[in-house]
């Protein structure tokens, strides 16, 4: 009797049996290293919702559920929430696989539910997520509550979506693939973070029923305060549809611009109209102005003379004029999802490329990860393994010397070094992995300098982007990539707008459209002084969407005004959404 009383008191103290009376709250299930990023993103979003007048309360209530002791959860929440002024965090200790837990959390009255992974093993991550989703199914009215679930594979996404009676939005964690994308393009990680920052320009989906009947060409040319990227139709995103595609009343327009709230961006053209003239949104007037812009800035034939033409693309993500570039990549560190990174490198690199892995993780453990992943044969790269500590000077020096000797002396093959958070580094203190990653990269840079080895890219994976910023201030040649943070921001953004899940799924997937920073010489010739509008038209001929540019190493997303000359040099870049990494064919 005494033991039962003690257990009941413990449950009462932990809040497991307390009924939550909240409505329109956001439930977060699980505590992990990415929780702080999710909460900060939700805090930013609610700050903007209050400013725009779309918020239903001054502060957003967040209910944090976990099987951890409540005292431990309160400590974590207090550390994160001390700088967050637009959310309130409540905690509740309970089992995440019991329907009763979600019933007492008033899950069917929540605004959204976010399920975060709490295990390292990918199979445990997906099985835990599946159990939590099953526990939600018996609750009434759950079909109207978005349930955002972080999973490790696309197969699990399909499985979760098949569960009836729920509005499940699985977000596949592609942090490893994202790391490879960002390691190959300097500045790309900053562009992703910009597009996930509510204070800047972000992806928006908005319905414009009064514009139904316009062609996509007229639509994309008409927005002067946003960059039109595509259409959202029947639950699917279409980037750069055909210019002749007609906007239907139920379609949503995908564009990059500030968070609009209840105020939608307006179509506008640079002549004839005065301020507050309603005729600007008349369909016939829009057609006339679209024709004016086309004539004023040069016809298609003239534009074709100023862009680089390429033959038809291959089936890979590599540059389409032949195959991907041959490169040598040294990866320092190991954990099971390095297998996915290798496959991503194989998507971009050409035949003859070499990828060597240096880690003190035994070869047996690495080969086991390859077998468990069950992926196909690599097409373009040869992988070799070396056992040793990446933080030991002599071991790292010997590895760099050997990889240099392995290539033909007469051929200058680009060489890159990528540091990933080693499995052993993540044990214990979470900041330990970042410190070790930073040290390994600095050591590699030092060794390359002494040996006279030119490293095209020196990148390291970090969890805390603050440490990365601190080091890049004193070492601008180094790049630190917080891929896990970006994935957390995506999860939080999807919680606020589930339709954006399809947008980010396409952008972050190697098989879909991705963001690239491309040489401006592909779009203009020396001596030209093109506007962003003109560059956008030229990019469109290559089935690309220009979303910004880089000038003097500074990025500009959704530049305004779009018709003014940009005075770009040939060492500047254009930021585009494209299917291919290299130069694309011109589509007539």
XYZ file of C-alpha atoms in Angstrom:
588
model
C 0.000 0.000 0.000
C 2.861 2.377 0.861
C 4.631 1.607 -2.450
C 1.457 2.245 -4.451
C 0.921 5.556 -2.629
C 4.533 6.540 -3.379
C 4.063 5.760 -7.086
C 0.835 7.752 -7.265
C 2.498 10.752 -5.608
C 5.411 10.507 -8.058
C 3.040 10.502 -11.049
C 1.180 13.471 -9.601
C 4.425 15.366 -9.075
C 5.588 14.595 -12.643
C 2.262 15.767 -14.081
C 1.604 12.443 -15.837
C -2.014 12.246 -14.612
C -2.840 15.955 -14.797
C -5.354 17.019 -17.465
C -4.194 19.922 -19.660
C -6.929 22.520 -20.201
C -5.145 24.431 -22.990
C -6.400 24.898 -26.566
C -4.481 26.125 -29.639
C -1.213 25.093 -27.975
C 1.751 23.419 -29.696
C 2.845 20.045 -28.315
C 6.499 19.029 -28.693
C 7.264 15.375 -27.939
C 10.841 14.539 -27.021
C 13.948 16.392 -25.867
C 17.093 16.444 -28.005
C 19.924 18.772 -29.048
C 17.726 20.435 -31.703
C 14.901 21.405 -29.342
C 16.357 24.883 -28.741
C 16.388 25.658 -32.488
C 12.752 24.561 -32.857
C 11.642 26.702 -29.904
C 13.553 29.757 -31.142
C 11.953 29.412 -34.565
C 8.459 29.128 -33.050
C 9.224 32.184 -30.925
C 10.199 34.202 -34.042
C 7.109 33.092 -35.895
C 4.768 34.129 -33.083
C 6.552 37.474 -32.780
C 5.698 38.144 -36.432
C 2.161 36.793 -36.029
C 1.585 39.363 -33.244
C 2.976 42.168 -35.429
C 0.854 41.147 -38.421
C -2.297 40.750 -36.320
C -2.771 37.054 -37.101
C -1.948 35.730 -33.596
C -4.786 34.512 -31.372
C -2.865 35.254 -28.133
C -0.004 37.484 -27.033
C 2.160 34.463 -26.202
C 2.129 30.999 -27.756
C 1.782 28.138 -25.259
C 4.186 25.224 -25.839
C 3.622 21.916 -24.021
C 6.792 19.824 -23.801
C 6.194 16.073 -23.337
C 8.960 13.592 -22.534
C 9.626 10.424 -20.566
C 12.446 12.281 -18.767
C 11.881 13.356 -15.119
C 9.986 16.628 -14.961
C 12.703 18.340 -12.942
C 15.203 17.630 -15.727
C 12.745 18.878 -18.359
C 12.124 22.099 -16.416
C 15.854 22.734 -16.256
C 16.220 22.286 -20.037
C 13.182 24.471 -20.738
C 14.351 27.244 -18.391
C 17.788 27.379 -20.039
C 16.268 27.724 -23.499
C 13.313 29.980 -22.678
C 15.164 32.736 -20.793
C 15.653 34.745 -24.026
C 12.321 33.855 -25.662
C 9.690 36.522 -25.031
C 6.828 35.292 -27.189
C 6.262 31.727 -25.971
C 5.441 30.060 -22.652
C 6.776 26.536 -22.065
C 4.914 24.008 -19.919
C 6.356 20.551 -19.173
C 4.776 17.170 -18.559
C 6.560 13.863 -17.915
C 4.743 10.889 -19.461
C 5.023 7.967 -21.854
C 4.982 8.991 -25.530
C 3.525 5.669 -26.670
C 0.298 5.786 -24.616
C -2.948 7.272 -25.909
C -3.810 8.396 -22.357
C -0.732 10.677 -22.318
C -1.908 12.542 -25.421
C -5.510 12.598 -24.208
C -4.409 14.329 -20.986
C -2.265 16.727 -23.082
C -5.432 17.773 -25.004
C -3.716 16.745 -28.259
C -6.959 16.961 -30.260
C -7.281 20.646 -29.277
C -3.678 21.522 -30.137
C -2.624 23.806 -32.964
C 0.129 21.368 -34.005
C 2.119 18.421 -32.665
C 5.862 18.022 -33.270
C 7.508 14.656 -32.598
C 11.305 14.888 -32.251
C 13.729 11.920 -32.307
C 15.401 11.089 -28.997
C 17.577 8.136 -30.075
C 20.757 7.906 -32.154
C 19.843 4.668 -33.926
C 17.810 5.410 -37.080
C 15.608 2.332 -36.629
C 14.744 3.288 -33.040
C 13.996 6.838 -34.218
C 11.436 5.600 -36.732
C 9.893 2.922 -34.503
C 9.437 5.412 -31.627
C 7.839 7.898 -34.014
C 5.500 5.209 -35.336
C 4.383 4.237 -31.802
C 3.686 7.877 -30.882
C 1.606 8.400 -34.029
C -0.358 5.179 -33.343
C -1.068 6.438 -29.818
C -2.655 9.574 -31.321
C -4.968 7.679 -33.682
C -7.764 6.728 -31.209
C -8.320 10.365 -30.183
C -11.316 12.105 -31.815
C -10.922 15.125 -34.153
C -7.204 14.426 -34.789
C -7.637 14.749 -38.566
C -7.546 18.545 -38.205
C -4.357 18.707 -36.090
C -1.085 18.736 -38.094
C 1.340 16.161 -36.671
C 4.917 16.870 -37.791
C 7.193 13.858 -37.308
C 10.962 13.805 -37.847
C 11.983 10.471 -39.382
C 15.156 9.034 -40.880
C 13.925 7.511 -44.144
C 11.460 8.124 -46.979
C 9.973 4.636 -46.450
C 8.895 5.616 -42.943
C 7.327 8.790 -44.389
C 5.068 6.680 -46.595
C 4.200 4.342 -43.726
C 3.172 7.182 -41.398
C 1.088 8.877 -44.091
C -0.868 5.650 -44.557
C -2.265 5.809 -40.991
C -5.892 6.889 -41.295
C -7.645 9.524 -39.204
C -4.532 11.676 -38.755
C -2.961 14.640 -40.530
C 0.632 13.396 -40.448
C 3.420 15.422 -42.100
C 6.658 13.406 -41.903
C 9.846 15.472 -42.258
C 12.741 13.321 -43.426
C 15.985 14.253 -41.679
C 18.380 14.822 -44.581
C 21.033 16.637 -42.517
C 23.787 14.386 -43.898
C 22.800 15.172 -47.498
C 22.445 18.855 -46.630
C 26.000 18.822 -45.242
C 27.342 17.550 -48.583
C 25.389 20.157 -50.575
C 26.664 23.000 -48.387
C 30.228 21.669 -48.271
C 30.407 21.957 -52.068
C 29.085 25.515 -52.285
C 30.451 28.236 -50.042
C 27.705 30.442 -48.664
C 24.868 27.999 -49.377
C 24.234 27.331 -45.670
C 23.683 31.087 -45.151
C 21.128 31.143 -47.974
C 19.176 28.277 -46.374
C 19.180 30.047 -43.001
C 18.050 33.278 -44.668
C 15.067 31.479 -46.246
C 14.141 30.067 -42.821
C 14.403 33.396 -40.986
C 11.002 35.064 -40.548
C 12.707 38.452 -40.254
C 13.896 38.101 -43.861
C 12.565 36.653 -47.130
C 11.020 33.191 -46.813
C 8.976 30.764 -48.908
C 5.274 31.697 -48.961
C 2.246 29.926 -50.423
C -0.682 32.181 -51.212
C -3.954 31.884 -53.130
C -4.860 34.564 -55.733
C -8.317 33.545 -57.051
C -8.869 36.943 -58.743
C -5.837 36.277 -60.982
C -7.179 32.959 -62.309
C -6.769 32.833 -66.085
C -3.331 34.462 -66.144
C -0.472 32.515 -67.692
C 2.468 31.609 -65.482
C 4.674 33.959 -67.544
C 2.419 36.935 -66.766
C 2.276 35.921 -63.126
C 6.025 35.601 -62.528
C 6.718 38.898 -64.299
C 4.075 40.804 -62.383
C 5.371 40.581 -58.800
C 7.925 43.331 -58.183
C 8.196 42.723 -54.406
C 8.593 38.932 -54.540
C 10.239 36.171 -56.569
C 7.694 33.724 -57.999
C 9.075 30.166 -57.854
C 6.192 27.944 -58.941
C 2.676 26.697 -58.276
C 1.131 24.493 -55.578
C -1.597 22.417 -57.208
C -3.510 19.377 -55.905
C -1.102 18.936 -52.978
C 2.018 19.030 -55.123
C 4.690 21.692 -55.742
C 5.648 22.535 -59.336
C 8.834 24.594 -59.622
C 9.210 26.662 -62.818
C 6.134 25.317 -64.656
C 5.737 26.027 -68.355
C 5.217 29.733 -69.098
C 1.980 28.890 -70.911
C 0.495 27.169 -67.823
C -2.767 28.867 -66.798
C -3.365 29.778 -63.132
C -6.438 28.018 -61.758
C -8.634 29.427 -59.016
C -7.655 26.744 -56.474
C -3.901 27.065 -57.180
C -1.499 28.629 -54.712
C 1.500 30.655 -55.859
C 4.876 29.771 -54.350
C 7.015 32.870 -53.928
C 9.943 34.190 -51.896
C 9.225 37.388 -50.010
C 8.610 38.770 -46.500
C 5.992 37.057 -44.295
C 2.783 38.601 -45.638
C 0.186 37.731 -42.975
C -3.249 38.871 -44.149
C -1.748 41.381 -46.622
C -0.963 39.642 -49.907
C 1.701 40.960 -52.288
C 0.252 42.794 -55.276
C 1.051 42.531 -58.964
C 2.620 45.765 -60.164
C 4.317 47.170 -63.258
C 6.670 50.115 -63.567
C 4.604 52.482 -65.700
C 1.197 54.093 -66.327
C -0.222 53.591 -62.808
C -0.578 55.874 -59.850
C -0.527 54.716 -56.256
C -3.673 52.859 -55.087
C -4.875 52.397 -58.695
C -7.017 49.220 -58.565
C -6.793 48.689 -62.324
C -3.275 47.356 -61.791
C -4.742 43.947 -60.901
C -7.081 43.815 -63.871
C -6.245 40.700 -65.924
C -6.265 42.511 -69.299
C -4.060 45.305 -67.970
C -1.593 42.750 -66.602
C -1.369 41.069 -70.006
C -0.629 44.406 -71.707
C 2.085 45.313 -69.180
C 3.691 41.878 -69.402
C 4.018 42.383 -73.164
C 5.506 45.827 -72.521
C 8.193 44.416 -70.209
C 9.093 41.739 -72.708
C 9.528 44.259 -75.529
C 11.355 46.836 -73.415
C 13.999 44.464 -72.087
C 14.763 42.471 -75.204
C 13.228 39.436 -76.866
C 14.132 35.799 -76.251
C 16.458 35.634 -79.249
C 18.570 38.502 -77.940
C 18.785 36.904 -74.494
C 19.978 33.632 -75.974
C 23.055 35.421 -77.317
C 24.147 36.370 -73.811
C 23.782 33.099 -71.931
C 25.800 29.887 -72.020
C 24.054 27.135 -73.967
C 24.611 23.508 -73.088
C 23.501 20.187 -74.617
C 20.909 18.002 -72.961
C 21.408 16.983 -69.363
C 22.551 13.583 -68.145
C 20.658 11.582 -65.536
C 22.859 12.726 -62.643
C 22.919 15.957 -60.641
C 26.346 16.696 -62.064
C 27.025 19.377 -64.713
C 25.216 18.354 -67.843
C 27.774 18.999 -70.578
C 29.446 15.675 -69.746
C 29.851 14.246 -66.252
C 30.590 15.569 -62.795
C 34.018 16.924 -61.819
C 36.702 14.508 -60.653
C 37.695 15.391 -57.085
C 39.467 14.031 -54.021
C 37.663 14.316 -50.699
C 39.069 13.531 -47.256
C 36.383 12.917 -44.623
C 37.520 13.147 -41.002
C 35.267 11.290 -38.559
C 32.653 8.579 -38.840
C 29.116 7.740 -37.837
C 26.542 5.502 -39.585
C 24.915 8.221 -41.711
C 28.263 8.940 -43.397
C 27.017 6.235 -45.785
C 24.319 8.687 -46.955
C 26.943 11.424 -47.344
C 29.007 9.116 -49.580
C 25.977 8.469 -51.781
C 25.324 12.188 -52.029
C 28.929 12.815 -53.102
C 28.454 10.101 -55.715
C 25.485 12.050 -57.112
C 27.623 15.129 -57.752
C 31.155 13.916 -58.529
C 32.425 12.363 -61.739
C 34.226 9.062 -62.479
C 37.676 8.705 -60.970
C 36.826 10.652 -57.818
C 38.310 9.412 -54.538
C 36.832 9.691 -51.054
C 38.989 8.644 -48.097
C 37.683 8.342 -44.523
C 39.932 8.789 -41.481
C 38.474 7.792 -38.114
C 39.384 5.628 -35.132
C 36.073 3.743 -35.540
C 37.014 0.125 -36.486
C 36.543 -0.997 -40.097
C 34.080 -3.723 -39.045
C 31.683 -1.113 -37.646
C 31.876 0.943 -40.841
C 31.280 -2.039 -43.129
C 28.317 -3.047 -40.962
C 26.782 0.394 -41.521
C 27.172 -0.043 -45.296
C 25.424 -3.423 -45.169
C 22.572 -2.176 -42.961
C 21.964 0.783 -45.263
C 21.524 -1.646 -48.156
C 22.260 0.976 -50.801
C 23.338 0.295 -54.370
C 26.757 0.333 -55.951
C 28.564 3.667 -56.282
C 28.896 4.935 -59.861
C 31.556 7.624 -59.724
C 33.663 7.504 -56.561
C 36.059 5.036 -54.990
C 35.945 4.888 -51.181
C 38.974 3.941 -49.064
C 39.218 3.677 -45.281
C 41.984 4.534 -42.865
C 41.920 3.875 -39.105
C 43.410 6.620 -36.943
C 42.648 9.667 -34.827
C 41.839 12.778 -36.982
C 43.054 14.990 -34.125
C 46.521 13.398 -34.056
C 48.977 15.547 -36.074
C 51.209 12.810 -37.527
C 48.262 10.584 -38.496
C 46.456 13.424 -40.256
C 49.627 14.620 -41.995
C 50.393 11.117 -43.274
C 46.831 10.745 -44.585
C 46.956 14.072 -46.481
C 50.351 13.170 -48.005
C 49.099 9.739 -49.129
C 45.936 11.072 -50.735
C 48.047 13.589 -52.647
C 50.430 10.881 -53.872
C 47.506 8.740 -55.068
C 46.592 11.187 -57.849
C 48.490 11.764 -61.081
C 50.990 14.589 -60.754
C 50.295 16.045 -64.190
C 46.570 16.429 -63.433
C 45.388 19.115 -61.008
C 42.507 17.387 -59.199
C 40.579 19.547 -56.691
C 41.037 18.461 -53.054
C 38.604 19.080 -50.184
C 38.499 18.207 -46.479
C 35.201 17.661 -44.631
C 34.997 17.057 -40.875
C 31.905 15.279 -39.531
C 30.964 14.851 -35.877
C 32.506 11.490 -35.019
C 30.279 8.980 -33.243
C 32.665 8.865 -30.255
C 32.830 12.673 -30.015
C 29.069 12.894 -29.411
C 29.214 10.811 -26.227
C 28.720 12.880 -23.058
C 29.001 16.660 -23.399
C 27.213 17.786 -26.624
C 29.665 20.673 -27.085
C 32.566 18.207 -27.153
C 31.785 17.174 -30.742
C 31.889 20.808 -31.913
C 35.201 21.468 -30.187
C 36.770 18.363 -31.713
C 35.402 19.169 -35.176
C 36.762 22.720 -34.993
C 40.156 21.523 -33.776
C 40.428 18.871 -36.522
C 39.654 21.396 -39.252
C 42.137 23.963 -37.912
C 44.763 21.228 -37.688
C 44.045 20.123 -41.276
C 44.348 23.721 -42.508
C 47.670 24.091 -40.700
C 49.060 20.855 -42.214
C 47.907 21.774 -45.739
C 49.623 25.146 -45.376
C 52.925 23.573 -44.316
C 52.812 20.939 -47.081
C 51.830 23.464 -49.743
C 48.615 21.552 -50.473
C 45.782 23.620 -51.913
C 42.416 22.682 -50.369
C 39.464 23.885 -52.418
C 37.027 23.501 -49.496
C 37.712 23.157 -45.773
C 34.424 22.471 -43.982
C 33.321 21.107 -40.616
C 29.985 20.053 -39.183
C 28.877 21.786 -35.972
C 25.754 21.828 -33.821
C 26.260 25.311 -32.360
C 26.604 27.823 -35.208
C 27.920 30.446 -32.754
C 31.215 28.569 -32.475
C 31.409 28.375 -36.264
C 30.883 32.142 -36.629
C 33.524 32.808 -33.982
C 36.172 30.785 -35.853
C 35.302 32.029 -39.359
C 35.917 35.584 -38.172
C 39.590 34.732 -37.676
C 39.745 32.070 -40.440
C 37.504 33.239 -43.343
C 38.729 30.355 -45.542
C 37.019 27.809 -43.268
C 33.339 26.890 -43.435
C 31.219 25.557 -40.582
C 27.903 23.903 -41.414
C 25.107 23.546 -38.842
C 22.989 21.135 -40.910
C 21.059 19.842 -37.878
C 20.044 23.408 -37.020
C 18.702 23.966 -40.550
C 16.651 20.739 -40.336
C 15.198 21.926 -37.015
C 14.196 25.256 -38.565
C 12.503 23.371 -41.408
C 10.543 21.252 -38.889
C 9.356 24.356 -37.020
C 8.376 26.120 -40.258
C 6.363 23.091 -41.388
C 4.562 23.142 -38.011
C 3.299 26.626 -38.892
C 2.483 25.811 -42.541
C 2.318 22.100 -43.419
C 2.161 22.811 -47.166
C 5.763 24.044 -47.034
C 6.849 20.480 -46.221
C 6.590 19.600 -49.921
C 8.624 22.673 -50.859
C 11.520 21.843 -48.534
C 11.315 18.140 -49.373
C 12.004 19.027 -53.006
C 14.671 21.651 -52.252
C 16.669 19.389 -49.901
C 16.402 16.242 -52.016
C 19.166 15.444 -54.523
C 16.536 14.217 -56.984
C 14.559 17.462 -56.967
C 15.218 21.161 -57.530
C 17.970 22.587 -55.357
C 19.524 25.953 -54.605
C 22.816 26.700 -56.359
C 25.213 29.643 -56.411
C 26.302 29.854 -60.061
C 28.870 31.869 -61.970
C 27.303 35.070 -63.327
C 29.135 34.540 -66.631
C 26.522 31.891 -67.460
C 23.911 34.651 -67.680
C 25.713 37.759 -68.963
C 28.753 38.829 -70.921
C 31.535 41.128 -69.810
C 30.561 44.773 -70.097
C 26.828 44.164 -69.653
C 24.947 45.903 -66.867
C 21.842 43.738 -66.528
C 19.008 44.201 -64.039
C 17.765 41.388 -61.814
C 14.623 41.166 -63.947
C 16.721 40.611 -67.063
C 18.879 37.981 -65.327
C 15.681 36.242 -64.150
C 14.437 36.050 -67.743
C 17.740 34.575 -68.882
C 17.714 32.049 -66.033
C 14.176 31.086 -67.016
C 15.437 30.125 -70.488
C 17.640 27.562 -68.715
C 14.713 26.256 -66.621
C 16.092 27.963 -63.533
C 14.589 30.438 -61.068
C 16.808 33.366 -60.087
C 16.091 34.194 -56.431
C 19.014 36.531 -55.710
C 22.664 37.271 -56.356
C 26.035 37.505 -54.613
C 28.015 40.730 -55.071
C 31.353 41.335 -53.330
C 30.727 38.198 -51.212
C 27.431 39.616 -49.914
C 24.138 37.867 -50.693
C 20.914 39.588 -51.802
C 17.717 37.513 -51.800
C 14.611 38.903 -53.555
C 16.321 42.200 -54.488
C 14.102 45.271 -54.842
C 13.788 47.120 -57.209
C 14.192 44.483 -59.895
C 14.498 46.722 -62.953
C 17.576 48.715 -61.908
C 21.021 47.714 -63.316
C 23.073 45.769 -60.748
C 26.639 46.595 -61.941
C 27.756 42.991 -61.399
C 31.289 41.796 -62.171
C 32.159 38.429 -63.699
C 33.423 37.168 -60.324
C 29.943 37.692 -58.817
C 27.248 34.988 -58.747
C 23.555 34.372 -59.351
C 21.541 32.362 -56.803
C 19.136 30.029 -58.582
C 16.772 27.127 -57.976
C 17.787 24.499 -60.503
C 17.616 20.789 -61.248
C 21.320 20.586 -62.098
C 24.517 21.659 -60.401
C 26.298 22.784 -63.565
C 25.292 24.743 -66.629
C 21.867 23.794 -67.918
C 20.522 23.388 -71.413
C 18.530 26.227 -72.926
C 14.855 25.303 -73.253
C 13.104 26.911 -76.218
